[in-house]
Short mmCIF file of C-alpha atoms in Angstrom, two decimals:
data_model
loop_
_atom_site.label_atom_id
_atom_site.label_comp_id
_atom_site.label_asym_id
_atom_site.label_seq_id
_atom_site.Cartn_x
_atom_site.Cartn_y
_atom_site.Cartn_z
CA LEU A 21 -11.96 -11.72 -0.54
CA LEU A 22 -10.82 -8.09 -0.83
CA GLN A 23 -10.68 -7.78 2.95
CA GLU A 24 -8.52 -10.90 3.15
CA TYR A 25 -6.24 -9.46 0.47
CA ASN A 26 -5.94 -6.16 2.36
CA GLU A 27 -5.04 -8.01 5.57
CA GLN A 28 -2.22 -9.83 3.79
CA VAL A 29 -0.92 -6.57 2.30
CA ARG A 30 -1.07 -4.87 5.72
CA TYR A 31 0.84 -7.76 7.30
CA ILE A 32 3.57 -7.61 4.64
CA PHE A 33 4.07 -3.85 4.77
CA GLN A 34 3.81 -3.68 8.56
CA ASN A 35 6.74 -6.11 8.70
CA TYR A 36 8.58 -4.15 6.02
CA PHE A 37 8.22 -0.86 7.91
CA ARG A 38 9.22 -2.52 11.18
CA SER A 39 12.31 -4.17 9.64
CA VAL A 40 13.49 -0.96 7.99
CA GLY A 41 12.69 0.97 11.18
CA VAL A 42 14.83 -1.37 13.27
CA HIS A 43 17.67 -1.03 10.76
CA CYS A 44 17.40 2.78 10.82
CA LYS A 45 17.32 2.78 14.61
CA ASN A 46 20.39 0.55 14.84
CA SER A 47 22.37 2.49 12.24
CA MET A 48 21.18 6.07 12.89
CA GLY A 49 19.84 5.95 16.43
CA ASP A 50 16.44 6.89 17.82
CA ASP A 51 14.31 9.32 15.86
CA LYS A 52 13.90 11.84 18.67
CA THR A 53 14.49 15.23 17.03
CA LEU A 54 11.55 17.22 15.70
CA PRO A 55 12.15 18.17 12.03
CA LEU A 56 11.59 21.95 12.18
CA SER A 57 12.31 23.09 15.73
CA LYS A 58 15.11 20.53 16.25
CA ILE A 59 13.83 20.03 19.80
CA LYS A 60 14.81 16.62 21.15
CA PHE A 61 12.32 14.53 23.07
CA VAL A 62 13.59 11.51 24.94
CA PRO A 63 11.91 8.78 27.03
CA LYS A 64 10.82 9.62 30.57
CA LYS A 65 13.64 7.89 32.46
CA THR A 66 16.31 9.57 30.32
CA TYR A 67 14.50 12.89 30.52
CA ASN A 68 14.41 12.82 34.33
CA LEU A 69 18.19 12.49 34.42
CA GLN A 70 18.51 15.62 32.29
CA LEU A 71 16.02 17.78 34.21
CA ALA A 72 18.64 19.29 36.48
CA ASP A 73 20.78 20.41 33.54
CA CYS A 74 18.03 21.72 31.24
CA ASP A 75 15.76 24.74 31.39
CA THR A 76 12.57 23.22 29.99
CA SER A 77 8.97 24.34 29.81
CA PHE A 78 6.04 22.69 31.55
CA LEU A 79 4.72 21.55 28.15
CA GLU A 80 8.00 19.87 27.24
CA THR A 81 8.05 18.17 30.64
CA ASN A 82 4.56 16.74 30.18
CA ILE A 83 5.24 15.61 26.62
CA SER A 84 8.49 13.92 27.54
CA ASN A 85 6.87 12.19 30.51
CA ASN A 86 4.48 10.50 28.07
CA CYS A 87 6.98 9.88 25.29
CA GLU A 88 7.85 6.27 24.58
CA PRO A 89 10.52 5.09 22.14
CA ARG A 90 9.24 4.34 18.64
CA THR A 91 10.82 2.31 15.86
CA VAL A 92 8.57 3.02 12.87
CA CYS A 93 6.56 6.04 13.97
CA SER A 94 8.30 9.43 13.87
CA SER A 95 9.01 11.24 17.11
CA PHE A 96 6.79 14.12 16.02
CA ALA A 97 3.77 11.88 15.35
CA ALA A 98 4.44 9.95 18.55
CA LEU A 99 3.80 13.11 20.55
CA SER A 100 0.18 12.90 19.38
CA GLY A 101 -0.16 9.36 20.65
CA HIS A 102 0.62 7.47 17.45
CA THR A 103 2.39 4.12 17.76
CA ASP A 104 4.32 1.74 15.51
CA GLU A 105 1.12 -0.11 14.62
CA GLN A 106 -1.18 0.56 11.66
CA GLN A 107 1.35 2.64 9.69
CA TYR A 108 0.51 1.49 6.17
CA SER A 109 -2.52 3.52 5.09
CA HIS A 110 -2.70 6.76 3.11
CA GLN A 111 -3.87 8.55 6.25
CA SER A 112 -1.06 7.38 8.55
CA SER A 113 1.92 7.15 6.19
CA SER A 114 3.01 10.68 7.13
CA ASN A 115 3.49 9.45 10.69
CA ILE A 116 6.42 7.23 9.71
CA ARG A 117 9.95 8.43 10.46
CA HIS A 118 11.36 10.34 7.50
CA ASP A 119 14.27 7.98 6.75
CA ILE A 120 11.94 5.09 5.92
CA PHE A 121 10.80 5.08 2.28
CA THR A 122 7.05 5.50 2.53
CA ASP A 123 5.54 6.35 -0.84
CA VAL A 124 1.93 5.30 -0.24
CA LYS A 125 1.62 4.29 -3.88
CA ILE A 126 3.71 1.19 -3.16
CA VAL A 127 1.13 -0.11 -0.67
CA PRO A 128 -1.50 -1.73 -2.94
CA LEU A 129 -4.49 -1.62 -0.61
CA VAL A 130 -7.99 -1.77 -2.06
CA GLU A 131 -10.06 1.00 -0.48
CA LEU A 132 -13.31 -0.57 0.67
CA ASP A 133 -16.31 1.72 1.02
CA ASP A 134 -19.88 0.47 1.29
CA LYS A 135 -21.06 3.62 -0.47
CA ILE A 136 -19.05 2.83 -3.59
CA GLN A 137 -20.51 0.45 -6.14
CA TYR A 138 -17.66 -1.42 -7.76
CA ASN A 139 -17.92 -1.56 -11.53
CA GLY A 140 -18.10 -4.96 -13.21
CA TYR A 141 -16.92 -3.87 -16.67
CA ALA A 142 -14.07 -6.40 -16.81
CA TRP A 143 -16.33 -9.31 -15.88
CA ASP A 144 -19.04 -8.13 -18.29
CA PHE A 145 -16.56 -7.78 -21.13
CA TYR A 146 -15.10 -11.22 -20.45
CA ASN A 147 -18.59 -12.68 -20.78
CA HIS A 148 -19.72 -10.99 -24.01
CA GLY A 149 -16.80 -8.97 -25.47
CA ILE A 150 -19.02 -6.16 -26.79
CA SER A 151 -17.46 -2.71 -26.37
CA THR A 152 -20.65 -0.69 -26.93
CA ALA A 153 -22.46 -2.70 -24.25
CA ILE A 154 -19.60 -1.99 -21.84
CA GLN A 155 -20.01 1.74 -22.35
CA LYS A 156 -23.77 1.66 -21.93
CA ASP A 157 -24.12 -0.84 -19.07
CA ASN A 158 -21.20 0.47 -17.01
CA CYS A 159 -21.57 4.21 -17.69
CA LEU A 160 -18.14 4.51 -19.29
CA SER A 161 -17.42 7.32 -21.71
CA ASN A 162 -16.19 6.65 -25.24
CA GLY A 163 -12.47 5.88 -24.99
CA ASP A 164 -12.58 5.31 -21.24
CA ASP A 165 -13.73 1.75 -21.82
CA PHE A 166 -10.71 1.10 -24.05
CA ASN A 167 -8.23 2.43 -21.48
CA LYS A 168 -9.74 0.49 -18.60
CA LEU A 169 -9.97 -2.77 -20.50
CA LEU A 170 -6.42 -2.35 -21.82
CA ASP A 171 -5.22 -1.78 -18.24
CA PHE A 172 -7.03 -4.90 -17.10
CA THR A 173 -5.52 -6.91 -19.95
CA ASN A 174 -2.05 -5.81 -18.85
CA VAL A 175 -2.85 -6.69 -15.23
CA LEU A 176 -3.82 -10.21 -16.28
CA LYS A 177 -0.58 -10.57 -18.24
CA CYS A 178 1.47 -9.33 -15.28
CA ILE A 179 -0.18 -11.85 -12.97
CA GLN A 180 0.33 -14.58 -15.54
CA THR A 181 4.04 -13.74 -15.87
CA SER A 182 4.52 -13.48 -12.09
CA LEU A 183 2.91 -16.87 -11.51
CA SER A 184 5.13 -18.47 -14.15
CA LYS A 185 8.21 -17.32 -12.20
CA LEU A 186 7.13 -18.84 -8.89
CA LYS A 187 8.98 -21.89 -7.60
CA PRO A 188 8.13 -24.70 -7.26
CA LEU A 189 5.97 -24.29 -10.33
CA HIS A 190 3.90 -27.45 -9.79
CA VAL A 191 2.36 -25.96 -6.64
CA TYR A 192 0.85 -23.12 -8.66
CA GLY A 193 0.25 -25.13 -11.85
CA ASP A 194 -3.55 -25.12 -11.73
CA ILE A 195 -3.70 -21.41 -10.94
CA LEU A 196 -1.28 -20.64 -13.78
CA LYS A 197 -3.33 -22.70 -16.24
CA THR A 198 -6.46 -20.83 -15.20
CA PHE A 199 -4.79 -17.45 -15.71
CA ASP A 200 -3.43 -18.61 -19.07
CA VAL A 201 -6.96 -19.42 -20.26
CA VAL A 202 -8.51 -16.23 -18.83
CA THR A 203 -5.73 -14.01 -20.20
CA LYS A 204 -5.87 -15.48 -23.70
CA GLU A 205 -9.67 -15.31 -23.81
CA PHE A 206 -9.81 -11.74 -22.51
CA THR A 207 -7.01 -10.57 -24.83
CA SER A 208 -8.67 -12.22 -27.83
CA LYS A 209 -11.99 -10.50 -27.12
CA PHE A 210 -10.24 -7.18 -26.54
CA ASN A 211 -8.34 -7.40 -29.85
CA LYS A 212 -11.52 -8.34 -31.72
CA ALA A 213 -13.68 -5.64 -30.12
CA TYR A 214 -11.18 -2.85 -30.76
CA ASN A 215 -9.77 -4.22 -34.03
CA MET A 216 -6.26 -4.46 -32.63
CA ARG A 217 -3.33 -6.78 -32.92
CA MET A 218 -1.42 -7.13 -29.68
CA HIS A 219 1.56 -9.23 -28.69
CA GLU A 220 0.42 -12.37 -26.95
#
């Protein structure tokens, strides 16, 4: 399920980066100038036309011979063989041309690692609503359980609100009803366990 979610997120942001990249290319031209040295690298066919007029090094010649136009990827990263594909992860976001907004925090990917055991504190709490058991069973420090469960409560409410705004509403009616029940139940147990009164 998490892998399917990640694929959907990748598809959405890949299209976002490509669309913004095309707009930047059309309005500002190709991203072909390196940021610090200001050296311009152009595609092979254009470069060959300029050879007679330019005094270039062997390295520049080889790099330009292998340089292909990019839309999303920056010209600097392209010199290392990077392409317009797969530019949505924390590792590759620095490869995107600088005029595309690329704060990696906006790409909500779930990092999947077989070595990491994902904690089931939210599910456990939903089942029994006992704060001390959450701390003990899930190795959460005193206070950390409150913060994490409060965050999860707010996530449920955000999802609930977002679903209620979708049109047509009848298509998502069953899902919305389910989230209504889960959110109310979770919030009720949270308020009871931590002796709080929160806005429903």
